[in-house]
Amino acid sequence: IGAVQRGVAAAALARRAGDTRLGNWAIVSLSLMIALVAGTLMMSRRAPKTVPISVLGREQLGQLLFSVSPEAVCIADSRERIVAVNPAFCRVTGYTEAEVLGELLHFNRSGEQDQTFFDTVKADLRRRGRWTGEIWQRRKTGEAYVEKVTRVSVADSTGKPAGYLTVSMDLTANKDAERLITWQAQHDALTKLPNRTLLSERLHRTVVRNRRDQALGAVMTVDLDRFKLVNESVGPVQGDRLLIEAAMRVVMAVSESDTVARLGADEFAVLVPEIDDYTDAERVARDILERIREPFMLDGREVFVTASVGVALFPQDSDDPAGVIQMSSSAAARAKDIGGNATVFYQADMNAKAERRLELESALRRALKSEQLLLYYQPIIDVRSGKVIAAEALMRWRHPEWGMVSPGEFIPVAEESGLIVDMGRWLIQEVGRQLQALAAVGHADVRLSLNLSGRQLKRDQDLGDVLALVAEARADHLTIEITESILMDDAARTQSFMNAIRDLGARIALDDFGTGFSSLSYLRQFRFDTLKVDRSFIHEIERNNTDLSLVAAIVSMGRILGAEVVIEGVETDAQLRCLQSVGCDLIQGFLYSKPLPAEEFLAFVGAFSARSVSS
Ligand code: C2E
Ligand code: CA
Ligand code: CA
């Protein structure tokens, strides 16, 4: 360094700056830089004793470094007035040298950092002669940027402060990358909405504020109904498009101060920081439901989707952010349970319900092993011949303490937990035994039907079990009832299952006809032996002409398709007369009989046929 001290380059700089004192420290600083470059070279080249660059004249070297350095260099005097800048400085700031000479250091500060900050920089320089850190500046264009700054204060040969040398590197590119990373950590890549992390953060702040201001806020979980099915039928690319569009619709339904986040595949959440009362939340939820219900155009096809919305209020329901989100999501699950396309507000007893579900599940596991499950049979009557032509097997659960648990309560639990697969195997065997029993008492012609869950077809193993068990029963007197949801799940698989069932001589009935999508294309695609018309059509049939016409239409459709039509849930003579007037003869309902225990059912069949024979 000592050798470079009298470097002509620095002297030239000093001359240009018109300040002789500058000469000495500029030399020191430039030599520092040279040493740095030399050091790097030495490290990379296994430490040669002589540095090749030393063959350059020192003045040339200094000038070269100053002019080619990619880092901005700025030299200021002891009063912080700029006396020299290099081309990199001009490139980064956008100012020409002439424009900045004589200006104060940081004439282009951005305002991001206050005077106190610059005071500490100065204090550091006084104390240690050196400062390193980040400074926000402003380019001539007005754009703010951040640079990593190293500044040394330099003294002249007598030790008096002479000025400052600043080397700085524009960090904006790096900062953008950093910001991008932060952004990605807080947003969903597909919809660009905030994710759970960012939602929780905002919710946390809002909960604290609302508690202080005694204000009410809401979190809504918006869960798309049957999205999995739609996704499978339109494919993942269109499925993604649907999600993005759905996200947009939710955003459109809320105001700007609300946060819409994506929590899971088809689950969104809305944070409404402030509402007057729950009706505000209700209104927003209704708007969301309406917008989602509008058809989605995918690949030129109209696709219909609905949503389930769950609402939790804070701090009323909970003032724990995670708790609030959890509550809104269990309310949404409840909305889905009741059929979707609905809004449900969180209620304290929902957790109790969830607990009850768990309790049911473990009790049901025991029930299967300890023979608490039994089958009831509900006769299906041919009104014209007056005969019991068939019966539907319906599961019952007699719990040692709770008594009879209705299938409406335990079948959903069995489906969700997968227990239905084991229960279903038992069911087919039991129905097989009952078919034997019927034949043994002279009613070999009476058929039995049983309800099949979609879960029993999902895995090859389970599907194979079903077929094997059907084969062991008197298959030609067995009917398998399935619902449309099975058809929608996996049409090809269901088709081959239905073919296999038919090969065994058994029949297939479409259950709850008219409640689902009941698209005509299903009837064209799949052949059914029986259509079971849902009870909801019968309810008001004697007063409701539309219902009656619909049932009449279903009956003639059945004829065309070669399927018999069974009407479920007939309770009154008036209903029966209406049905007969449109040609419905196959009836299942309380009018003739409730579901009966096996023994009583056998007795019923005997008595009923005796009655019709005698009459
Ligand atoms: P589902 O297959 O539609 O069965 C008909 C339901 O309607 C039965 O209810 C039956 O008792 C009821 N019902 C019949 N006639 C009348 C009537 O005149 N009035 C009224 N109000 N109701 C009538 P249940 O036995 O409670 O079964 C409910 C549902 O549980 C069944 O609906 C079926 O989806 C499911 N389920 C029952 N047993 C099984 C089973 O063994 N396996 C499977 N996977 N599901 C089953
Ligand atoms: Ca059924
Ligand atoms: Ca039914």
XYZ file of C-alpha atoms and ligand atoms in Angstrom:
663
model
C 0.000 0.000 0.000
C 2.794 2.305 0.850
C 4.161 1.867 -2.631
C 0.948 2.863 -4.231
C 0.517 5.794 -1.936
C 1.944 8.277 -4.307
C -0.149 6.850 -7.125
C -0.578 9.279 -9.912
C -4.101 8.166 -10.521
C -5.235 9.468 -7.209
C -3.308 12.613 -7.756
C -5.157 13.081 -11.004
C -8.427 12.654 -9.217
C -7.371 15.104 -6.629
C -6.406 17.593 -9.276
C -9.762 17.298 -10.914
C -11.442 17.747 -7.615
C -9.311 20.786 -7.008
C -8.475 19.690 -3.514
C -4.889 18.786 -2.758
C -5.686 17.290 0.603
C -7.735 14.756 -1.190
C -4.637 13.359 -2.848
C -3.369 11.363 0.064
C -6.529 9.572 1.167
C -7.702 8.942 -2.347
C -4.434 7.157 -2.880
C -4.963 5.156 0.267
C -8.440 4.150 -0.804
C -7.516 3.246 -4.311
C -4.621 1.233 -3.070
C -7.063 -0.587 -0.854
C -9.031 -1.488 -3.940
C -5.953 -2.572 -5.800
C -4.914 -4.693 -2.863
C -8.359 -6.206 -2.932
C -8.190 -7.084 -6.607
C -4.667 -8.362 -6.183
C -5.792 -10.420 -3.228
C -8.536 -12.025 -5.230
C -6.140 -12.788 -8.039
C -3.658 -14.271 -5.632
C -6.229 -16.463 -4.054
C -7.413 -17.771 -7.350
C -3.956 -18.342 -8.719
C -2.178 -20.135 -5.918
C -0.440 -17.080 -4.522
C 2.209 -15.939 -6.963
C 4.675 -13.609 -5.262
C 4.398 -10.848 -7.827
C 1.034 -9.619 -8.974
C 0.899 -9.254 -12.743
C -1.147 -6.083 -12.623
C 1.745 -4.321 -10.950
C 3.300 -3.979 -14.389
C 0.627 -1.422 -15.178
C 1.483 2.116 -14.344
C -0.157 3.061 -11.107
C -1.904 6.060 -12.554
C -3.357 3.927 -15.318
C -4.390 1.310 -12.869
C -6.157 3.731 -10.595
C -7.997 5.318 -13.467
C -8.887 1.987 -14.897
C -10.311 0.756 -11.633
C -12.223 3.932 -11.095
C -13.765 3.894 -14.544
C -14.504 0.219 -15.048
C -15.643 -0.662 -11.535
C -19.194 -1.991 -11.735
C -19.733 -0.441 -8.340
C -20.559 3.194 -7.975
C -17.729 5.193 -6.462
C -18.279 8.620 -4.996
C -15.716 10.815 -3.378
C -16.695 13.674 -1.101
C -14.752 16.218 0.879
C -14.856 16.695 4.600
C -17.983 18.841 4.314
C -19.642 15.973 2.477
C -19.603 17.720 -0.852
C -19.186 15.440 -3.822
C -15.908 15.996 -5.619
C -15.771 12.974 -7.938
C -17.962 10.156 -9.158
C -17.251 7.299 -11.547
C -19.252 6.171 -14.614
C -20.968 3.412 -12.622
C -22.282 6.042 -10.242
C -23.761 7.964 -13.179
C -25.236 4.782 -14.639
C -26.932 3.779 -11.403
C -28.214 7.189 -10.355
C -29.002 8.544 -13.798
C -27.195 11.812 -13.042
C -24.247 13.108 -15.039
C -21.051 13.933 -13.230
C -21.608 17.645 -13.808
C -24.999 17.456 -12.177
C -23.710 16.000 -8.941
C -20.361 17.686 -8.384
C -20.678 19.999 -5.417
C -23.900 18.342 -4.218
C -24.090 16.922 -0.722
C -23.731 13.183 -0.163
C -27.248 11.714 -0.116
C -28.694 14.626 -2.039
C -30.617 11.792 -3.660
C -31.828 10.037 -0.512
C -35.249 8.477 -0.948
C -36.878 9.573 2.281
C -37.212 5.944 3.319
C -34.668 6.541 6.082
C -34.819 9.527 8.404
C -32.173 11.941 9.645
C -31.476 9.845 12.736
C -30.318 7.072 10.451
C -27.846 9.322 8.656
C -26.667 10.705 11.972
C -25.715 7.213 13.117
C -23.851 6.649 9.869
C -21.813 9.770 10.550
C -21.211 8.840 14.157
C -19.952 5.419 13.093
C -17.591 6.970 10.589
C -16.215 9.294 13.222
C -15.705 6.487 15.683
C -14.477 3.682 13.478
C -13.580 5.366 10.214
C -15.837 3.007 8.312
C -19.506 2.263 7.792
C -21.289 -0.527 5.906
C -24.996 -0.861 5.407
C -27.965 -0.391 3.130
C -29.148 3.007 2.016
C -32.314 3.804 0.088
C -31.651 6.324 -2.654
C -33.635 7.801 -5.475
C -32.612 7.745 -9.123
C -32.991 10.805 -11.312
C -36.108 9.157 -12.711
C -37.625 9.247 -9.236
C -37.420 5.495 -8.734
C -36.316 4.449 -5.267
C -33.623 1.812 -4.963
C -31.484 0.307 -2.282
C -27.727 -0.003 -2.317
C -25.172 -1.718 -0.200
C -22.784 1.002 0.831
C -19.232 0.856 2.152
C -17.891 4.225 3.211
C -14.546 5.028 4.649
C -13.530 8.328 6.092
C -10.070 9.339 5.161
C -7.570 11.584 6.824
C -4.773 13.539 5.245
C -1.126 12.979 6.032
C -1.436 15.142 9.152
C -4.339 13.023 10.434
C -7.005 15.642 9.786
C -10.293 14.367 8.308
C -10.138 14.860 4.563
C -13.363 13.367 3.277
C -15.151 10.219 2.385
C -14.896 7.498 -0.171
C -18.071 5.613 -0.872
C -18.388 2.420 -2.859
C -21.915 1.198 -3.396
C -23.677 -1.653 -5.097
C -27.238 -1.473 -6.422
C -29.189 -4.185 -4.608
C -32.523 -3.665 -6.299
C -32.314 -6.849 -8.331
C -31.574 -8.876 -5.209
C -34.283 -7.121 -3.280
C -36.802 -7.985 -5.977
C -35.836 -11.627 -5.669
C -36.199 -11.410 -1.916
C -39.589 -9.796 -2.241
C -40.637 -12.456 -4.716
C -39.680 -15.153 -2.240
C -41.641 -13.471 0.535
C -44.578 -13.058 -1.813
C -44.483 -16.692 -2.797
C -44.416 -17.789 0.810
C -47.623 -15.894 1.406
C -49.589 -16.533 -1.762
C -51.114 -19.378 -3.677
C -49.332 -20.003 -6.955
C -52.448 -20.895 -8.939
C -54.945 -18.208 -7.996
C -52.389 -15.627 -6.745
C -54.594 -15.199 -3.686
C -53.117 -14.915 -0.189
C -52.574 -18.322 1.400
C -53.358 -19.559 4.897
C -50.203 -17.984 6.343
C -51.049 -14.490 5.157
C -54.718 -14.891 6.078
C -53.753 -15.946 9.618
C -51.415 -12.987 9.904
C -54.080 -10.505 8.835
C -56.709 -12.220 10.937
C -54.433 -12.017 13.941
C -54.051 -8.258 13.554
C -57.777 -7.812 12.922
C -58.783 -9.858 15.960
C -56.551 -7.747 18.185
C -57.969 -4.525 16.732
C -61.584 -5.675 16.932
C -61.154 -6.746 20.537
C -59.865 -3.281 21.335
C -62.561 -1.475 19.306
C -65.290 -3.906 20.319
C -66.029 -4.491 16.656
C -67.361 -7.650 15.037
C -65.685 -9.402 12.103
C -66.304 -12.577 10.127
C -64.342 -15.387 8.542
C -66.127 -17.391 5.865
C -64.956 -20.654 4.435
C -66.126 -21.196 0.877
C -65.922 -24.825 -0.150
C -66.831 -25.909 -3.674
C -69.260 -28.838 -3.749
C -68.323 -31.951 -5.694
C -65.255 -30.250 -7.122
C -63.367 -33.545 -7.186
C -65.959 -35.008 -9.524
C -65.953 -31.985 -11.781
C -62.169 -31.981 -11.827
C -62.101 -35.621 -12.859
C -64.597 -35.096 -15.628
C -63.102 -31.917 -17.137
C -59.443 -32.731 -16.504
C -56.851 -30.933 -14.386
C -56.195 -28.053 -16.790
C -59.837 -27.031 -17.013
C -60.176 -27.807 -13.306
C -57.491 -25.223 -12.593
C -59.252 -22.731 -14.796
C -62.444 -23.308 -12.874
C -60.644 -22.703 -9.584
C -59.134 -19.454 -10.829
C -62.502 -18.284 -12.107
C -64.201 -19.307 -8.852
C -61.545 -17.369 -6.922
C -62.244 -14.308 -9.071
C -65.960 -14.604 -8.399
C -65.399 -14.705 -4.664
C -63.149 -11.654 -4.938
C -65.856 -9.849 -6.915
C -68.434 -10.623 -4.232
C -66.513 -8.993 -1.413
C -65.232 -5.484 -0.847
C -61.675 -4.285 -1.260
C -60.901 -4.228 2.431
C -61.698 -7.930 2.699
C -59.085 -10.633 2.229
C -59.835 -13.626 0.022
C -57.426 -16.514 0.582
C -57.062 -20.016 -0.773
C -56.853 -22.579 2.003
C -56.926 -25.863 0.149
C -57.626 -27.388 -3.235
C -61.191 -26.157 -3.495
C -61.448 -24.272 -0.233
C -61.319 -20.501 -0.008
C -61.663 -18.164 2.955
C -62.869 -14.608 3.208
C -61.854 -12.316 6.026
C -64.338 -9.491 6.522
C -62.648 -7.260 9.096
C -65.759 -5.428 10.188
C -69.499 -6.083 10.032
C -72.441 -4.468 11.809
C -74.113 -7.764 12.609
C -74.409 -11.290 11.241
C -76.832 -10.252 8.476
C -73.919 -8.460 6.782
C -72.048 -11.749 6.633
C -75.167 -13.517 5.424
C -75.512 -11.057 2.560
C -71.912 -11.530 1.455
C -72.300 -15.316 1.674
C -75.463 -15.233 -0.428
C -73.721 -13.145 -3.050
C -70.841 -15.640 -3.173
C -73.232 -18.595 -3.544
C -75.090 -16.853 -6.356
C -71.936 -16.023 -8.263
C -70.548 -19.556 -7.964
C -73.869 -21.007 -9.154
C -73.550 -19.236 -12.500
C -72.339 -21.669 -15.178
C -68.599 -21.895 -15.817
C -67.593 -22.053 -19.472
C -64.840 -24.628 -19.834
C -63.722 -25.677 -23.270
C -67.000 -24.425 -24.716
C -68.919 -26.524 -22.212
C -71.156 -25.227 -19.446
C -70.200 -26.649 -16.072
C -72.294 -26.129 -12.961
C -70.793 -25.911 -9.508
C -72.199 -24.909 -6.147
C -70.496 -23.948 -2.921
C -70.923 -24.473 0.800
C -70.205 -21.481 3.006
C -69.402 -21.609 6.716
C -69.273 -18.457 8.812
C -67.586 -17.805 12.145
C -67.704 -14.433 13.891
C -64.913 -12.951 15.950
C -64.286 -12.185 18.681
C -67.792 -13.536 19.416
C -67.244 -17.210 18.519
C -63.568 -17.160 19.385
C -60.747 -14.655 19.621
C -58.120 -17.175 18.649
C -57.323 -16.733 14.914
C -56.668 -20.428 14.289
C -59.869 -21.253 16.166
C -61.950 -18.875 14.061
C -60.716 -20.395 10.801
C -61.338 -23.897 12.150
C -64.874 -22.926 13.187
C -65.775 -21.445 9.832
C -64.471 -24.541 8.150
C -66.487 -26.917 10.337
C -69.548 -24.762 9.629
C -68.825 -25.177 5.897
C -68.588 -28.935 6.369
C -72.007 -28.788 7.994
C -73.350 -26.801 5.013
C -71.990 -29.537 2.773
C -73.625 -32.224 4.949
C -77.031 -30.697 4.417
C -76.573 -30.857 0.664
C -74.331 -27.926 -0.188
C -75.235 -24.656 -1.923
C -75.942 -23.314 1.558
C -74.572 -21.084 4.300
C -74.207 -22.274 7.873
C -73.135 -20.151 10.834
C -70.884 -21.745 13.381
C -72.660 -22.937 16.503
C -71.034 -23.941 19.714
C -72.592 -27.423 19.602
C -70.866 -28.235 16.327
C -67.871 -29.545 18.165
C -70.188 -31.675 20.222
C -71.547 -33.034 16.947
C -68.064 -33.805 15.703
C -67.378 -35.641 18.946
C -70.598 -37.560 18.610
C -69.470 -38.593 15.152
C -66.237 -39.997 16.481
C -68.096 -41.759 19.249
C -70.484 -43.252 16.688
C -67.612 -44.433 14.565
C -65.885 -46.376 17.304
C -69.181 -47.787 18.551
C -70.029 -48.834 14.998
C -66.739 -50.683 14.740
C -67.748 -52.702 17.786
C -71.296 -53.133 16.476
C -70.060 -54.993 13.439
C -68.127 -57.473 15.565
C -70.683 -57.956 18.317
C -73.660 -58.532 16.023
C -75.570 -55.380 16.884
C -76.376 -54.849 13.216
C -79.523 -56.372 11.799
C -81.605 -56.152 8.686
C -85.192 -55.073 8.312
C -87.123 -55.790 5.164
C -89.661 -53.508 3.572
C -92.080 -55.233 1.176
C -92.557 -53.978 -2.376
C -96.098 -54.660 -3.551
C -97.489 -55.119 -7.041
C -100.833 -53.440 -6.549
C -102.435 -55.058 -9.611
C -101.665 -58.625 -8.667
C -101.786 -57.859 -4.946
C -98.545 -59.745 -4.351
C -95.352 -59.062 -2.487
C -92.946 -59.233 -5.389
C -89.859 -58.092 -3.547
C -88.470 -56.396 -0.454
C -85.678 -53.969 0.275
C -83.172 -54.865 2.970
C -82.524 -51.905 5.270
C -79.848 -51.882 7.904
C -80.599 -51.299 11.557
C -78.298 -50.875 14.511
C -79.422 -51.898 17.958
C -76.978 -50.357 20.388
C -76.953 -51.910 23.894
C -77.411 -48.485 25.541
C -78.698 -46.119 22.897
C -81.305 -48.506 21.477
C -82.094 -48.282 17.767
C -79.810 -45.922 15.843
C -81.296 -44.846 12.511
C -79.408 -45.495 9.284
C -79.733 -41.788 8.505
C -77.322 -41.284 11.383
C -74.908 -44.183 11.075
C -74.706 -44.833 7.331
C -72.946 -41.483 6.639
C -70.466 -42.252 9.426
C -69.928 -45.736 8.001
C -69.343 -44.267 4.550
C -66.891 -41.657 5.724
C -64.892 -44.041 7.872
C -64.881 -46.772 5.250
C -66.628 -49.165 7.666
C -69.401 -49.486 5.097
C -67.182 -51.847 3.102
C -67.147 -54.468 5.872
C -70.783 -53.779 6.696
C -71.670 -54.189 3.025
C -70.006 -57.602 2.855
C -71.975 -58.735 5.853
C -75.134 -57.300 4.263
C -74.838 -59.352 1.072
C -74.267 -62.553 3.048
C -77.212 -61.818 5.310
C -79.510 -61.073 2.373
C -78.295 -64.294 0.745
C -79.387 -66.213 3.875
C -82.761 -64.487 3.815
C -83.243 -65.488 0.170
C -82.672 -69.092 1.245
C -85.133 -68.656 4.086
C -87.770 -67.290 1.687
C -87.308 -70.221 -0.665
C -87.517 -72.608 2.267
C -90.980 -71.320 3.240
C -92.285 -71.457 -0.318
C -91.642 -67.903 -1.467
C -88.782 -68.555 -3.854
C -90.260 -66.009 -6.264
C -89.869 -63.048 -3.901
C -86.817 -60.971 -4.760
C -84.676 -59.029 -2.315
C -82.823 -55.812 -2.952
C -79.946 -54.263 -1.075
C -78.265 -50.876 -1.040
C -74.708 -50.656 -2.303
C -72.334 -47.895 -1.283
C -69.912 -46.350 -3.746
C -67.135 -47.118 -1.291
C -67.616 -50.823 -1.988
C -66.576 -50.322 -5.614
C -63.580 -48.056 -5.141
C -60.929 -50.737 -4.697
C -60.556 -53.782 -6.936
C -60.371 -56.059 -3.912
C -63.680 -54.792 -2.470
C -65.442 -54.842 -5.819
C -64.277 -58.440 -6.334
C -65.622 -59.357 -2.893
C -69.036 -57.930 -3.775
C -69.197 -59.976 -6.979
C -68.048 -63.145 -5.230
C -70.670 -62.744 -2.493
C -73.434 -62.000 -4.997
C -72.447 -65.161 -6.869
C -72.930 -67.167 -3.667
C -76.431 -65.818 -3.081
C -79.456 -66.702 -5.215
C -78.273 -64.007 -7.583
C -81.236 -64.293 -9.957
C -83.454 -63.034 -7.128
C -81.158 -60.291 -5.993
C -81.322 -56.593 -6.909
C -78.470 -54.170 -6.247
C -79.636 -50.613 -5.599
C -77.172 -47.925 -6.541
C -77.439 -44.135 -6.621
C -76.410 -41.681 -9.286
C -73.399 -40.561 -7.299
C -71.822 -43.946 -8.032
C -72.329 -43.408 -11.753
C -70.697 -40.010 -11.557
C -67.726 -41.254 -9.579
C -66.267 -43.484 -12.253
C -68.573 -44.293 -15.117
C -66.361 -46.854 -16.832
C -65.734 -48.810 -13.649
C -69.413 -48.770 -12.711
C -70.330 -49.921 -16.204
C -68.128 -53.005 -15.988
C -69.369 -53.708 -12.465
C -72.968 -53.564 -13.684
C -72.171 -55.922 -16.538
C -70.567 -58.386 -14.141
C -73.610 -58.212 -11.854
C -75.893 -58.964 -14.803
C -73.704 -61.848 -15.883
C -74.379 -63.326 -12.458
C -78.098 -63.012 -13.124
C -78.734 -60.218 -10.610
C -80.484 -56.915 -11.330
C -79.585 -53.288 -10.971
C -81.913 -50.596 -9.621
C -81.328 -46.837 -9.758
C -82.217 -45.607 -6.269
C -83.562 -42.189 -5.244
C -84.351 -41.422 -8.872
C -85.144 -37.755 -9.376
C -83.155 -36.367 -6.448
C -79.742 -36.067 -8.039
C -78.827 -34.927 -11.491
C -80.855 -37.720 -13.117
C -79.429 -36.789 -16.432
C -81.035 -38.533 -19.350
C -77.603 -39.415 -20.610
C -77.171 -41.777 -17.635
C -80.307 -43.615 -18.648
C -78.982 -43.928 -22.165
C -75.551 -45.008 -21.077
C -76.475 -47.465 -18.311
C -79.227 -50.042 -18.410
C -81.345 -50.360 -15.282
C -83.854 -53.043 -14.433
C -85.635 -50.814 -11.949
C -86.053 -47.087 -11.340
C -86.916 -46.269 -7.734
C -88.691 -42.926 -7.638
C -87.779 -40.905 -4.591
C -90.299 -40.237 -1.886
C -90.071 -36.464 -2.403
C -92.135 -36.816 -5.608
C -94.951 -38.549 -3.767
C -95.202 -36.278 -0.791
C -97.765 -33.887 -2.243
C -98.714 -35.788 -5.323
C -102.451 -35.480 -4.786
C -102.160 -31.684 -4.711
C -99.233 -31.068 -7.011
C -100.002 -31.621 -10.682
C -96.413 -31.111 -11.793
C -95.227 -33.927 -9.529
C -97.946 -36.182 -10.856
C -97.029 -35.398 -14.472
C -93.373 -36.014 -13.717
C -94.127 -39.409 -12.180
C -96.308 -40.235 -15.216
C -93.397 -39.276 -17.458
C -90.995 -41.436 -15.474
C -93.374 -44.382 -15.804
C -93.505 -44.102 -19.580
C -89.774 -43.555 -19.710
C -89.369 -46.759 -17.719
C -91.509 -48.573 -20.239
C -89.385 -47.350 -23.136
C -86.183 -48.352 -21.341
C -87.591 -51.712 -20.314
C -87.218 -50.888 -16.592
C -89.850 -51.389 -13.927
C -90.720 -48.315 -11.851
C -91.069 -48.624 -8.081
C -92.535 -45.721 -6.121
C -91.094 -45.265 -2.653
C -92.667 -43.704 0.406
C -96.356 -44.176 -0.355
C -98.215 -43.506 2.876
C -101.849 -42.793 1.999
C -104.678 -44.167 -0.083
C -104.984 -40.812 -1.837
C -101.381 -41.053 -2.996
C -101.927 -44.612 -4.143
C -104.985 -43.661 -6.224
C -103.080 -40.868 -7.925
C -100.207 -43.193 -8.711
C -102.460 -45.881 -10.093
C -104.151 -43.313 -12.316
C -100.830 -42.804 -14.106
C -100.000 -46.497 -14.290
C -97.731 -46.987 -11.251
C -98.294 -50.408 -9.810
C -95.157 -51.178 -7.867
C -95.330 -49.589 -4.453
C -93.025 -49.498 -1.422
C -94.250 -47.535 1.566
C -95.759 -47.354 5.011
C -99.212 -47.713 3.442
C -98.520 -51.416 3.091
C -95.753 -51.936 5.558
C -92.911 -50.381 7.443
C -89.539 -52.134 7.248
C -89.948 -55.315 9.315
C -87.581 -57.585 11.235
C -86.728 -60.734 9.259
C -89.193 -63.042 11.071
C -92.077 -60.600 10.799
C -91.282 -60.038 7.162
C -91.533 -63.754 6.397
C -94.875 -63.825 8.209
C -96.030 -60.748 6.288
C -95.265 -62.346 2.931
C -97.269 -65.439 3.885
C -100.243 -63.482 5.203
C -100.266 -61.003 2.335
C -100.317 -63.610 -0.415
C -102.974 -65.592 1.453
C -105.033 -62.372 1.609
C -104.673 -61.653 -2.102
C -105.436 -65.253 -3.007
C -108.548 -65.275 -0.827
C -109.814 -61.885 -2.042
P -83.345 -45.653 0.895
O -82.502 -46.659 0.187
O -83.989 -44.614 0.036
O -84.387 -46.451 1.730
C -85.718 -46.104 1.827
C -85.954 -45.362 3.083
O -87.272 -44.825 3.047
C -85.896 -46.281 4.306
O -85.383 -45.518 5.394
C -87.361 -46.554 4.557
O -87.649 -46.911 5.904
C -87.973 -45.234 4.203
N -89.386 -45.369 3.862
C -89.980 -46.370 3.173
N -91.290 -46.158 3.051
C -91.560 -44.976 3.659
C -92.761 -44.215 3.859
O -93.867 -44.555 3.429
N -92.638 -43.041 4.511
C -91.428 -42.623 5.004
N -91.407 -41.464 5.670
N -90.283 -43.320 4.832
C -90.357 -44.483 4.164
P -84.245 -46.075 6.282
O -84.433 -47.529 6.519
O -84.183 -45.160 7.435
O -82.986 -45.933 5.393
C -82.506 -44.668 5.079
C -81.397 -44.754 4.092
O -80.254 -45.387 4.659
C -81.723 -45.605 2.896
O -82.461 -44.895 2.004
C -80.355 -45.939 2.389
O -79.854 -44.868 1.617
C -79.553 -46.053 3.655
N -79.419 -47.460 3.989
C -80.262 -48.216 4.710
N -79.789 -49.467 4.802
C -78.633 -49.493 4.084
C -77.686 -50.509 3.782
O -77.826 -51.675 4.173
N -76.589 -50.184 3.027
C -76.438 -48.924 2.566
N -75.370 -48.663 1.827
N -77.310 -47.939 2.822
C -78.406 -48.237 3.577
Ca -82.676 -47.994 -1.389
Ca -84.526 -44.736 -2.083
